[in-house]
Amino acid sequence: MAQDIGTMLRKEASEFLGNVRTLRVFFLVVLISGLLPTLSLEAPFHIPNTLRGALSIFYVVVAAVVVVAQTAPDLVIRERAGHTLESLLASRLPDAAIFAGKALTAALMGYAASLLTLAVQLMGAAVRLHTLRLLYLASPTGRWLALAAPLVIAAYMASVGTFVALRILDQWSAYMITVMSLGAIILPFALHWISLDVAAPWLRGAVAVLGGVDLILLALGGRLFRRELLVLFL
Amino acid sequence: MTPAIVCRGLTRRFGAQTAVADLDLEVARGAVFGFLGPNGAGKTTTVRMMLGLLRPSAGRIAVLGLDPVAQGEELRSQTGVLLDQVGLYDRLTAAQNLDLFGRIARMAPTARRAKVEAALRRVDLWDRRHDHVSGFSKGMRQKLGIARALLADPQLLILDEPTSGLDPVNIKMLRDLLTSLAAEGGRTIFMCTHQLDEAQRLCSQVGIIRAGRLVAVGAPDDLEGSGGAPVVRVQCRRPAAGQAANLPAGAQLDGPDGEGWMRVTLAQAADVEELIKALVAADAGVLAVVPERRSLEDVYLSVVEGA
């Protein structure tokens, strides 16, 4: 199975890197998310450091969210449009490998976007502040938020996005449902069922829980994947 | 040895519509089977069930002795497929496309490289191996699709409309390739096609499907000689006397042409003897009696159109 997932990852990565439109969106998202916080460093009005840090982290997560929301449905729908999906389904690849290969590619691309955004933010800070150090990265909380949160959120959205795209034909709907799936994470906080805590131990726990949910979604997606459903939609 | 493909009462319904109905079919190992039928007859649905991409609504199917649904992965690893849409990755080169499917087939790197080269050479695309598929013509895509299907040296090759949409030059080129594949033997080829001459030339057995039902199956020669009213062509020195002869009941005579040939449609094959006696009795001067064989096209049209 690992070999098959590796084959799928390799294929999806070469497809992703060979697609000019996708790459353009990817780097545009990275540049915007990376440069906006840097520009705020010289805002004409005073922005508290805590808010500046929160904004920077927000952009790191946004970069992952936007890239995953675009990539996950795109990896499926492009294959459907190019009639390559049926060739893939007619191959010996196990169902779970096809699903996992697509979901993991989308998650990794999203995480790569967040890391590149972070790098752009660091470079921006170096140029503007003459230091590589960003305030939020100095704290354990900031590091957890900037490095771990995008990964688990990207994996969550990638699983949902791939699952949805495999079942509906319209790319825009798949994109919207993927974005809206974030609501399921935000809702418990918005309804005060869970109170948000920015302490590092709480964040570690939250990341572990969401990581667990990601693994369950990934396993569930692979298990619920049905060649027949895809063939009926071809 | 078990047959390559066995279908018993195979049925597939989509809601109220039945795409394949009660299909009984057996394809021997090593056979080249032509699956003929008009658009929407159920050919692609049958192929999809053979590959385990669709579950039958009823009946059972075994391909290479395997259940396509329960043992789909094992079955597909022994099967090469060219679907009606070739489905190649446009952003990859010809070699990369094959390399991907070599990886999917879990070939070792050295073997994979050798197989990719052999497959590309076989379809005359080795010189274009570094070209992106997006620049390929339809004929080149079909050839690359066949190379991909052959890559893992499968026991069963399933080709869905391999020459569909090609110009005459590419059709000939692809037919030559298919002819050489068929001549190799040892491999079962299941080919869906509209091209009757292609089926006649390549296939050892053909089946005709209409509205989801298999309406005729057999060797092309057997099918040509079967079905429909028997027809004989008779050449007489005195055709007028032949026209006035007391023909067997139900016989219909057309002609003659300028050379005295007449076409007689009989009610049954056994009436030939009676026909000759009648012509002799009428002193028609019988010169020749030739049974008229129906072409595969005649058989196809008669079963598909109910003619």
Coordinates of C-alpha atoms in Angstrom, one line a residue:
Chain A
M1 CA 0.0 0.0 0.0
A2 CA 2.8 2.4 0.9
Q3 CA 4.4 1.8 -2.5
D4 CA 1.1 2.5 -4.3
I5 CA 0.5 5.7 -2.3
G6 CA 4.1 6.7 -3.2
T7 CA 3.4 6.1 -6.9
M8 CA 0.2 8.2 -6.6
L9 CA 2.0 11.0 -4.7
R10 CA 4.7 11.1 -7.4
K11 CA 2.2 11.3 -10.2
E12 CA 0.1 13.9 -8.5
A13 CA 3.1 16.0 -7.7
S14 CA 4.4 15.9 -11.3
E15 CA 0.9 16.8 -12.5
F16 CA 0.7 19.7 -9.9
L17 CA 4.1 21.0 -10.9
G18 CA 3.3 20.8 -14.6
N19 CA 0.1 22.8 -14.3
V20 CA 1.0 26.5 -14.8
R21 CA -2.4 27.8 -13.6
T22 CA -2.2 25.9 -10.4
L23 CA 1.3 27.0 -9.8
R24 CA 0.4 30.6 -10.5
V25 CA -2.4 30.5 -7.8
F26 CA 0.0 28.7 -5.4
F27 CA 2.7 31.3 -5.6
L28 CA 0.2 34.2 -5.7
V29 CA -1.3 32.9 -2.4
V30 CA 2.1 32.5 -0.9
L31 CA 3.2 36.0 -1.9
I32 CA 0.1 37.7 -0.7
S33 CA -0.1 35.8 2.6
G34 CA 3.6 36.4 3.1
L35 CA 3.8 40.0 2.2
L36 CA 0.6 41.4 3.8
P37 CA 1.8 41.0 7.4
T38 CA 5.2 42.5 6.4
L39 CA 3.5 45.6 5.0
S40 CA 1.6 46.0 8.2
L41 CA 4.9 46.4 10.0
E42 CA 5.0 50.0 8.7
A43 CA 1.3 50.7 9.0
P44 CA 0.6 54.4 9.7
F45 CA -1.3 53.4 12.8
H46 CA -0.1 51.5 15.8
I47 CA -0.8 47.7 15.8
P48 CA -0.1 45.8 19.0
N49 CA 2.5 43.1 18.6
T50 CA 0.1 40.4 19.8
L51 CA -2.4 41.4 17.0
R52 CA 0.4 41.6 14.5
G53 CA 1.5 38.1 15.5
A54 CA -2.0 36.8 15.3
L55 CA -2.5 38.3 11.8
S56 CA 0.7 36.7 10.6
I57 CA -0.3 33.3 11.8
F58 CA -3.7 33.8 10.4
Y59 CA -2.1 34.4 6.9
V60 CA 0.0 31.3 7.3
V61 CA -3.1 29.2 7.9
V62 CA -5.0 31.0 5.1
A63 CA -2.3 30.1 2.6
A64 CA -2.8 26.4 3.5
V65 CA -6.6 26.7 3.4
V66 CA -6.7 28.4 0.0
V67 CA -4.2 26.1 -1.6
V68 CA -5.9 22.9 -0.3
A69 CA -9.3 24.1 -1.2
Q70 CA -8.2 24.6 -4.8
T71 CA -5.9 21.6 -5.1
A72 CA -8.0 18.8 -3.5
P73 CA -11.0 19.1 -5.9
D74 CA -8.8 20.0 -8.8
L75 CA -6.8 16.8 -8.5
V76 CA -10.0 14.8 -9.1
I77 CA -11.9 17.0 -11.4
R78 CA -9.0 17.5 -13.8
E79 CA -8.6 13.8 -14.1
R80 CA -12.3 13.4 -14.8
A81 CA -12.2 16.1 -17.5
G82 CA -9.1 14.6 -19.1
H83 CA -10.6 11.1 -19.1
T84 CA -7.6 9.8 -17.1
L85 CA -9.6 8.9 -14.1
E86 CA -11.1 5.8 -15.7
S87 CA -7.6 4.6 -16.8
L88 CA -6.5 5.0 -13.2
L89 CA -9.6 3.1 -12.0
A90 CA -9.0 0.4 -14.6
S91 CA -5.5 -0.1 -13.2
R92 CA -4.5 -2.4 -10.3
L93 CA -4.2 0.5 -7.9
P94 CA -6.1 -0.2 -4.7
D95 CA -9.0 2.2 -3.9
A96 CA -7.4 3.5 -0.7
A97 CA -4.2 4.3 -2.6
I98 CA -6.0 6.5 -5.1
F99 CA -7.9 8.3 -2.4
A100 CA -4.9 8.7 0.0
G101 CA -2.6 9.7 -2.9
K102 CA -4.8 12.6 -3.9
A103 CA -5.7 13.7 -0.3
L104 CA -2.1 13.6 0.9
T105 CA -0.9 15.5 -2.2
A106 CA -3.4 18.3 -1.5
A107 CA -2.5 18.3 2.2
L108 CA 1.3 18.5 1.5
M109 CA 0.8 21.2 -1.1
G110 CA -1.2 23.2 1.4
Y111 CA 1.4 22.7 4.1
A112 CA 4.2 23.6 1.6
A113 CA 2.3 26.9 0.9
S114 CA 2.1 27.7 4.6
L115 CA 5.8 27.0 5.1
L116 CA 6.7 29.2 2.1
T117 CA 4.4 31.9 3.4
L118 CA 6.3 31.7 6.7
A119 CA 9.5 32.0 4.8
V120 CA 8.3 35.0 3.0
Q121 CA 7.1 36.6 6.2
L122 CA 10.6 35.9 7.8
M123 CA 12.3 37.5 4.8
G124 CA 10.0 40.5 4.9
A125 CA 10.7 40.9 8.6
A126 CA 14.5 40.6 7.9
V127 CA 14.3 43.4 5.3
R128 CA 12.0 45.7 7.3
L129 CA 13.2 45.0 10.9
H130 CA 16.7 43.9 10.0
T131 CA 16.1 40.7 12.0
L132 CA 15.0 37.2 11.0
R133 CA 13.0 36.9 14.2
L134 CA 9.3 37.2 14.1
L135 CA 7.6 38.0 17.4
Y136 CA 5.1 35.1 17.3
L137 CA 7.8 32.5 16.5
A138 CA 9.5 33.4 19.8
S139 CA 6.8 31.8 21.8
P140 CA 5.9 28.1 22.0
T141 CA 2.3 29.0 21.3
G142 CA 3.3 30.9 18.1
R143 CA 5.4 28.1 16.9
W144 CA 2.7 25.5 17.4
L145 CA 0.2 27.7 15.7
A146 CA 2.5 28.5 12.8
L147 CA 4.0 25.1 12.2
A148 CA 1.5 22.5 13.4
A149 CA -1.9 24.0 12.9
P150 CA -1.6 24.5 9.1
L151 CA -0.6 20.8 8.7
V152 CA -3.6 19.4 10.6
I153 CA -6.0 21.9 9.0
A154 CA -4.6 21.2 5.6
A155 CA -4.9 17.4 6.1
Y156 CA -8.5 17.8 7.4
M157 CA -9.5 19.9 4.4
A158 CA -7.7 17.7 1.9
S159 CA -9.6 14.6 3.1
V160 CA -12.9 16.4 3.0
G161 CA -12.1 18.1 -0.4
T162 CA -11.0 14.9 -2.1
F163 CA -14.0 12.9 -0.7
V164 CA -16.4 15.6 -1.9
A165 CA -14.8 16.0 -5.3
L166 CA -15.0 12.2 -5.9
R167 CA -18.7 12.4 -5.5
I168 CA -19.8 15.6 -7.2
L169 CA -19.1 16.8 -10.7
D170 CA -19.0 20.6 -10.2
Q171 CA -15.6 22.0 -9.3
W172 CA -17.0 25.2 -7.8
S173 CA -19.3 23.3 -5.5
A174 CA -16.5 21.0 -4.5
Y175 CA -14.3 24.1 -3.7
M176 CA -17.1 25.7 -1.7
I177 CA -17.9 22.6 0.3
T178 CA -14.2 22.2 1.1
V179 CA -13.9 25.7 2.3
M180 CA -17.1 25.5 4.3
S181 CA -15.8 22.3 6.0
L182 CA -13.7 24.7 8.1
G183 CA -16.9 25.6 9.7
A184 CA -17.0 22.2 11.4
I185 CA -13.8 23.1 13.2
I186 CA -14.8 26.7 14.0
L187 CA -18.4 25.9 15.1
P188 CA -17.6 24.4 18.5
F189 CA -15.7 27.5 19.4
A190 CA -18.3 29.9 18.0
L191 CA -21.0 28.2 20.0
H192 CA -18.7 28.2 23.1
W193 CA -18.8 24.5 23.4
I194 CA -15.1 24.6 23.6
S195 CA -13.2 27.6 24.9
L196 CA -10.2 28.7 22.9
D197 CA -6.9 28.7 24.9
V198 CA -3.7 30.0 23.5
A199 CA -1.5 28.2 25.9
A200 CA 1.0 25.8 24.3
P201 CA -0.2 22.6 26.1
W202 CA -3.8 23.3 25.0
L203 CA -2.7 23.9 21.5
R204 CA -0.7 20.7 21.5
G205 CA -3.8 18.8 22.6
A206 CA -5.9 20.5 20.0
V207 CA -3.4 19.6 17.2
A208 CA -3.3 16.0 18.5
V209 CA -7.1 15.8 18.4
L210 CA -7.4 17.3 14.9
G211 CA -4.5 15.1 13.7
G212 CA -6.5 12.1 15.1
V213 CA -9.6 13.3 13.2
D214 CA -7.5 13.7 10.1
L215 CA -6.3 10.1 10.3
I216 CA -9.9 8.9 10.8
L217 CA -11.1 10.9 7.9
L218 CA -8.3 9.6 5.7
A219 CA -9.0 6.0 6.6
L220 CA -12.8 6.6 6.2
G221 CA -12.3 8.2 2.8
G222 CA -10.2 5.3 1.6
R223 CA -12.8 2.8 2.9
L224 CA -15.8 4.6 1.5
F225 CA -14.1 5.1 -1.9
R226 CA -16.0 3.3 -4.5
R227 CA -14.8 2.8 -8.1
E228 CA -18.4 2.3 -9.1
L229 CA -19.5 5.7 -7.8
L230 CA -16.8 7.3 -9.9
V231 CA -17.5 5.3 -13.0
L232 CA -21.2 6.4 -12.8
F233 CA -20.1 10.0 -12.7
L234 CA -17.7 9.7 -15.7
Chain B
M1 CA -8.3 -24.7 -18.7
T2 CA -11.0 -22.3 -17.5
P3 CA -12.3 -19.8 -20.1
A4 CA -10.9 -16.3 -20.0
I5 CA -14.4 -14.7 -19.6
V6 CA -17.5 -16.4 -18.3
C7 CA -20.8 -14.4 -17.9
R8 CA -23.9 -16.2 -16.7
G9 CA -27.2 -14.2 -16.6
L10 CA -25.2 -11.0 -16.3
T11 CA -27.5 -8.1 -15.8
R12 CA -26.9 -4.5 -15.0
R13 CA -29.6 -2.0 -14.3
F14 CA -29.4 1.8 -13.9
G15 CA -32.7 2.6 -12.1
A16 CA -35.5 1.5 -14.4
Q17 CA -33.2 1.2 -17.4
T18 CA -31.5 -2.2 -18.1
A19 CA -28.2 -1.7 -19.8
V20 CA -27.2 -5.4 -19.9
A21 CA -29.8 -8.1 -19.7
D22 CA -29.2 -11.7 -18.9
L23 CA -26.0 -12.0 -20.8
D24 CA -24.5 -15.4 -21.2
L25 CA -21.1 -15.4 -22.8
E26 CA -18.0 -17.5 -22.8
V27 CA -14.7 -16.5 -24.3
A28 CA -11.9 -19.1 -24.5
R29 CA -8.4 -18.4 -23.5
G30 CA -6.3 -17.2 -26.4
A31 CA -9.4 -16.2 -28.4
V32 CA -9.7 -12.9 -30.2
F33 CA -13.3 -11.9 -29.4
G34 CA -15.1 -9.1 -31.2
F35 CA -18.0 -7.6 -29.2
L36 CA -20.2 -5.9 -31.8
G37 CA -23.2 -3.7 -31.3
P38 CA -24.6 -0.2 -31.9
N39 CA -24.0 2.7 -29.5
G40 CA -25.8 2.2 -26.2
A41 CA -26.1 -1.5 -26.7
G42 CA -24.3 -2.3 -23.4
K43 CA -20.8 -2.9 -24.6
T44 CA -19.1 -0.4 -22.4
T45 CA -21.2 -1.4 -19.4
T46 CA -20.2 -5.1 -20.0
V47 CA -16.5 -4.1 -20.2
R48 CA -16.8 -2.1 -17.0
M49 CA -18.3 -5.1 -15.2
M50 CA -15.5 -7.3 -16.5
L51 CA -13.0 -4.9 -15.0
G52 CA -14.9 -4.7 -11.7
L53 CA -15.7 -1.0 -12.2
L54 CA -19.4 -1.7 -12.0
R55 CA -21.2 -4.4 -9.9
P56 CA -23.6 -6.6 -11.7
S57 CA -27.2 -6.2 -10.6
A58 CA -27.8 -9.9 -11.2
G59 CA -25.9 -12.9 -12.6
R60 CA -22.3 -13.7 -12.2
I61 CA -19.1 -13.0 -14.1
A62 CA -15.6 -14.5 -13.9
V63 CA -12.6 -13.1 -15.8
L64 CA -9.4 -15.1 -15.9
G65 CA -11.1 -17.2 -13.2
L66 CA -11.4 -14.3 -10.9
D67 CA -14.4 -12.3 -9.5
P68 CA -13.9 -8.8 -10.8
V69 CA -15.6 -7.2 -7.8
A70 CA -14.0 -9.3 -5.0
Q71 CA -10.6 -9.8 -6.7
G72 CA -10.5 -6.6 -8.8
E73 CA -7.0 -5.7 -7.9
E74 CA -5.6 -9.1 -8.9
L75 CA -7.7 -9.2 -12.0
R76 CA -6.7 -5.7 -13.2
S77 CA -3.0 -6.5 -12.7
Q78 CA -3.4 -9.2 -15.3
T79 CA -5.4 -7.1 -17.7
G80 CA -4.4 -4.5 -20.2
V81 CA -7.1 -2.0 -21.1
L82 CA -7.7 0.6 -23.8
L83 CA -10.9 2.3 -23.0
D84 CA -13.0 4.3 -25.5
Q85 CA -11.4 7.4 -24.1
V86 CA -7.6 6.7 -24.1
G87 CA -7.0 8.7 -20.9
L88 CA -3.4 9.8 -21.2
Y89 CA -1.7 12.4 -19.0
D90 CA -1.2 15.3 -21.3
R91 CA 1.4 17.0 -19.2
L92 CA 3.6 13.9 -19.1
T93 CA 5.7 12.7 -22.0
A94 CA 5.0 9.4 -23.8
A95 CA 7.7 7.6 -21.7
Q96 CA 6.5 9.2 -18.5
N97 CA 3.0 8.0 -19.1
L98 CA 4.1 4.4 -19.6
D99 CA 6.6 4.7 -16.7
L100 CA 3.7 5.8 -14.4
F101 CA 1.7 2.7 -15.3
G102 CA 4.9 0.6 -14.9
R103 CA 5.2 1.9 -11.4
I104 CA 1.5 1.2 -10.8
A105 CA 2.2 -2.4 -12.0
R106 CA 5.0 -2.5 -9.4
M107 CA 7.7 -3.3 -12.0
A108 CA 11.3 -3.1 -10.8
P109 CA 13.1 0.0 -12.2
T110 CA 15.3 -1.9 -14.7
A111 CA 12.4 -4.1 -15.9
R112 CA 10.2 -1.0 -16.1
R113 CA 12.7 0.9 -18.3
A114 CA 13.1 -2.2 -20.6
K115 CA 9.3 -2.7 -20.9
V116 CA 8.6 1.0 -21.6
E117 CA 11.2 0.9 -24.3
A118 CA 9.9 -2.3 -25.8
A119 CA 6.3 -1.0 -25.7
L120 CA 7.2 2.3 -27.3
R121 CA 9.2 0.6 -30.0
R122 CA 6.4 -1.8 -30.7
V123 CA 4.0 1.1 -31.5
D124 CA 6.7 3.1 -33.3
L125 CA 6.7 5.9 -30.7
W126 CA 10.2 5.4 -29.3
D127 CA 11.5 8.5 -31.2
R128 CA 8.7 10.5 -29.7
R129 CA 9.3 9.3 -26.1
H130 CA 10.3 12.7 -24.8
D131 CA 7.4 14.5 -26.4
H132 CA 4.5 15.6 -24.3
V133 CA 1.3 13.7 -25.1
S134 CA -0.6 17.0 -25.4
G135 CA 1.0 17.4 -28.9
F136 CA 0.0 13.9 -30.1
S137 CA -2.5 13.2 -32.8
K138 CA -5.5 10.9 -32.1
G139 CA -3.7 8.0 -33.8
M140 CA -0.6 8.4 -31.8
R141 CA -2.7 8.6 -28.6
Q142 CA -4.4 5.3 -29.6
K143 CA -1.0 3.7 -30.2
L144 CA 0.3 4.9 -26.9
G145 CA -2.8 3.6 -25.2
I146 CA -2.2 0.2 -26.7
A147 CA 1.4 0.4 -25.6
R148 CA 0.2 1.1 -22.1
A149 CA -2.2 -1.8 -22.2
L150 CA 0.6 -4.1 -23.3
L151 CA 3.1 -2.8 -20.9
A152 CA 2.7 -5.5 -18.2
D153 CA 2.3 -8.3 -20.7
P154 CA -1.2 -9.0 -19.7
Q155 CA -3.1 -12.3 -20.2
L156 CA -6.2 -10.4 -21.2
L157 CA -6.4 -7.3 -23.4
I158 CA -9.6 -5.3 -23.4
L159 CA -9.9 -2.8 -26.3
D160 CA -13.0 -0.6 -26.4
E161 CA -13.4 0.9 -29.9
P162 CA -9.7 0.9 -30.7
T163 CA -10.1 2.5 -34.1
S164 CA -12.9 4.8 -33.3
G165 CA -12.5 8.4 -34.7
L166 CA -9.3 7.6 -36.6
D167 CA -8.6 8.6 -40.2
P168 CA -8.1 5.7 -42.8
V169 CA -4.3 5.8 -42.5
N170 CA -4.3 5.5 -38.8
I171 CA -7.0 2.9 -38.9
K172 CA -4.8 0.8 -41.2
M173 CA -1.8 1.3 -39.0
L174 CA -3.7 0.3 -35.8
R175 CA -5.3 -2.7 -37.6
D176 CA -1.8 -3.9 -38.6
L177 CA -0.8 -3.6 -35.0
L178 CA -3.9 -5.5 -33.8
T179 CA -3.4 -8.1 -36.5
S180 CA 0.2 -8.7 -35.2
L181 CA -1.1 -8.9 -31.6
A182 CA -3.8 -11.4 -32.6
A183 CA -1.3 -13.5 -34.6
E184 CA 1.0 -13.8 -31.6
G185 CA -1.6 -16.0 -29.8
G186 CA -1.5 -16.9 -26.1
R187 CA -3.2 -13.7 -25.1
T188 CA -7.0 -13.3 -25.0
I189 CA -8.2 -10.2 -26.7
F190 CA -11.7 -8.8 -26.1
M191 CA -12.4 -6.0 -28.5
C192 CA -15.5 -3.9 -28.7
T193 CA -16.0 -2.4 -32.2
H194 CA -18.3 -1.0 -34.7
Q195 CA -16.0 -2.0 -37.5
L196 CA -17.3 -5.3 -39.0
D197 CA -14.5 -5.8 -41.4
E198 CA -12.1 -5.4 -38.5
A199 CA -14.0 -8.0 -36.5
Q200 CA -14.1 -10.3 -39.5
R201 CA -10.4 -10.0 -40.1
L202 CA -9.1 -10.1 -36.6
C203 CA -11.6 -12.1 -34.5
S204 CA -11.9 -15.8 -34.0
Q205 CA -15.3 -15.3 -32.4
V206 CA -17.8 -12.5 -32.4
G207 CA -20.8 -11.7 -30.3
I208 CA -23.5 -9.2 -31.2
I209 CA -25.3 -7.3 -28.5
R210 CA -28.5 -5.4 -29.0
A211 CA -30.3 -3.4 -26.3
G212 CA -28.3 -5.2 -23.6
R213 CA -29.0 -8.7 -24.9
L214 CA -26.5 -11.0 -26.7
V215 CA -28.4 -11.8 -29.9
A216 CA -25.7 -13.8 -31.8
V217 CA -22.4 -15.4 -31.0
G218 CA -20.0 -17.6 -32.9
A219 CA -17.1 -17.7 -35.3
P220 CA -17.5 -15.0 -38.1
D221 CA -17.6 -17.8 -40.7
D222 CA -20.3 -19.7 -38.8
L223 CA -22.4 -16.5 -38.3
E224 CA -22.1 -15.6 -42.0
G225 CA -23.5 -19.0 -42.9
S226 CA -26.3 -19.0 -40.4
G227 CA -29.5 -17.1 -39.8
G228 CA -32.0 -15.6 -42.1
A229 CA -33.6 -17.2 -45.1
P230 CA -31.3 -19.3 -47.3
V231 CA -30.5 -17.7 -50.6
V232 CA -29.0 -19.4 -53.7
R233 CA -27.9 -17.9 -57.0
V234 CA -28.8 -19.8 -60.1
Q235 CA -27.5 -19.3 -63.6
C236 CA -29.7 -20.6 -66.4
R237 CA -29.3 -20.8 -70.1
R238 CA -33.1 -20.1 -70.5
P239 CA -34.0 -17.8 -67.6
A240 CA -37.5 -17.3 -68.8
A241 CA -38.2 -21.0 -68.4
G242 CA -36.7 -20.8 -64.9
Q243 CA -39.1 -17.9 -64.0
A244 CA -42.0 -20.0 -65.1
A245 CA -40.9 -23.1 -63.1
N246 CA -42.9 -24.5 -60.3
L247 CA -40.7 -23.3 -57.5
P248 CA -40.9 -24.8 -53.9
A249 CA -43.5 -23.3 -51.6
G250 CA -42.4 -19.9 -50.2
A251 CA -39.5 -19.4 -52.7
Q252 CA -39.0 -16.0 -54.2
L253 CA -37.1 -15.5 -57.4
D254 CA -35.4 -12.2 -58.4
G255 CA -33.7 -11.5 -61.7
P256 CA -32.4 -12.6 -64.1
D257 CA -29.5 -10.3 -64.8
G258 CA -27.8 -10.0 -68.2
E259 CA -25.8 -13.2 -67.7
G260 CA -28.8 -15.3 -66.7
W261 CA -28.2 -15.2 -63.0
M262 CA -31.2 -15.3 -60.7
R263 CA -31.4 -14.9 -56.9
V264 CA -33.8 -17.3 -55.2
T265 CA -34.7 -16.9 -51.6
L266 CA -35.9 -20.2 -50.1
A267 CA -38.1 -20.9 -47.2
Q268 CA -35.6 -23.5 -45.9
A269 CA -32.2 -24.8 -46.9
A270 CA -33.6 -28.2 -47.7
D271 CA -35.6 -26.7 -50.5
V272 CA -32.5 -26.4 -52.7
E273 CA -32.9 -29.9 -54.1
E274 CA -36.6 -29.3 -54.9
L275 CA -35.6 -26.0 -56.6
I276 CA -33.1 -27.7 -58.9
K277 CA -35.6 -30.4 -59.8
A278 CA -38.2 -27.7 -60.6
L279 CA -35.7 -25.8 -62.8
V280 CA -34.6 -29.0 -64.6
A281 CA -38.3 -30.0 -65.1
A282 CA -39.0 -26.6 -66.6
D283 CA -36.0 -27.1 -69.0
A284 CA -34.4 -23.9 -67.8
G285 CA -30.9 -25.2 -68.7
V286 CA -29.3 -24.9 -65.3
L287 CA -25.6 -23.9 -65.6
A288 CA -24.7 -23.2 -62.0
V289 CA -26.2 -23.2 -58.5
V290 CA -24.3 -21.2 -55.9
P291 CA -25.3 -20.8 -52.2
E292 CA -25.1 -17.1 -51.3
R293 CA -23.3 -16.5 -48.0
R294 CA -24.5 -13.7 -45.9
S295 CA -21.7 -11.3 -44.9
L296 CA -21.1 -10.5 -41.3
E297 CA -22.6 -7.1 -42.1
D298 CA -25.8 -8.8 -43.3
V299 CA -25.9 -10.8 -40.1
Y300 CA -25.2 -7.8 -38.0
L301 CA -27.8 -5.7 -39.7
S302 CA -30.4 -8.4 -39.5
V303 CA -29.9 -9.0 -35.8
V304 CA -29.4 -5.3 -34.8
E305 CA -32.2 -3.9 -36.9
G306 CA -34.3 -7.0 -36.7
A307 CA -34.3 -7.0 -40.5

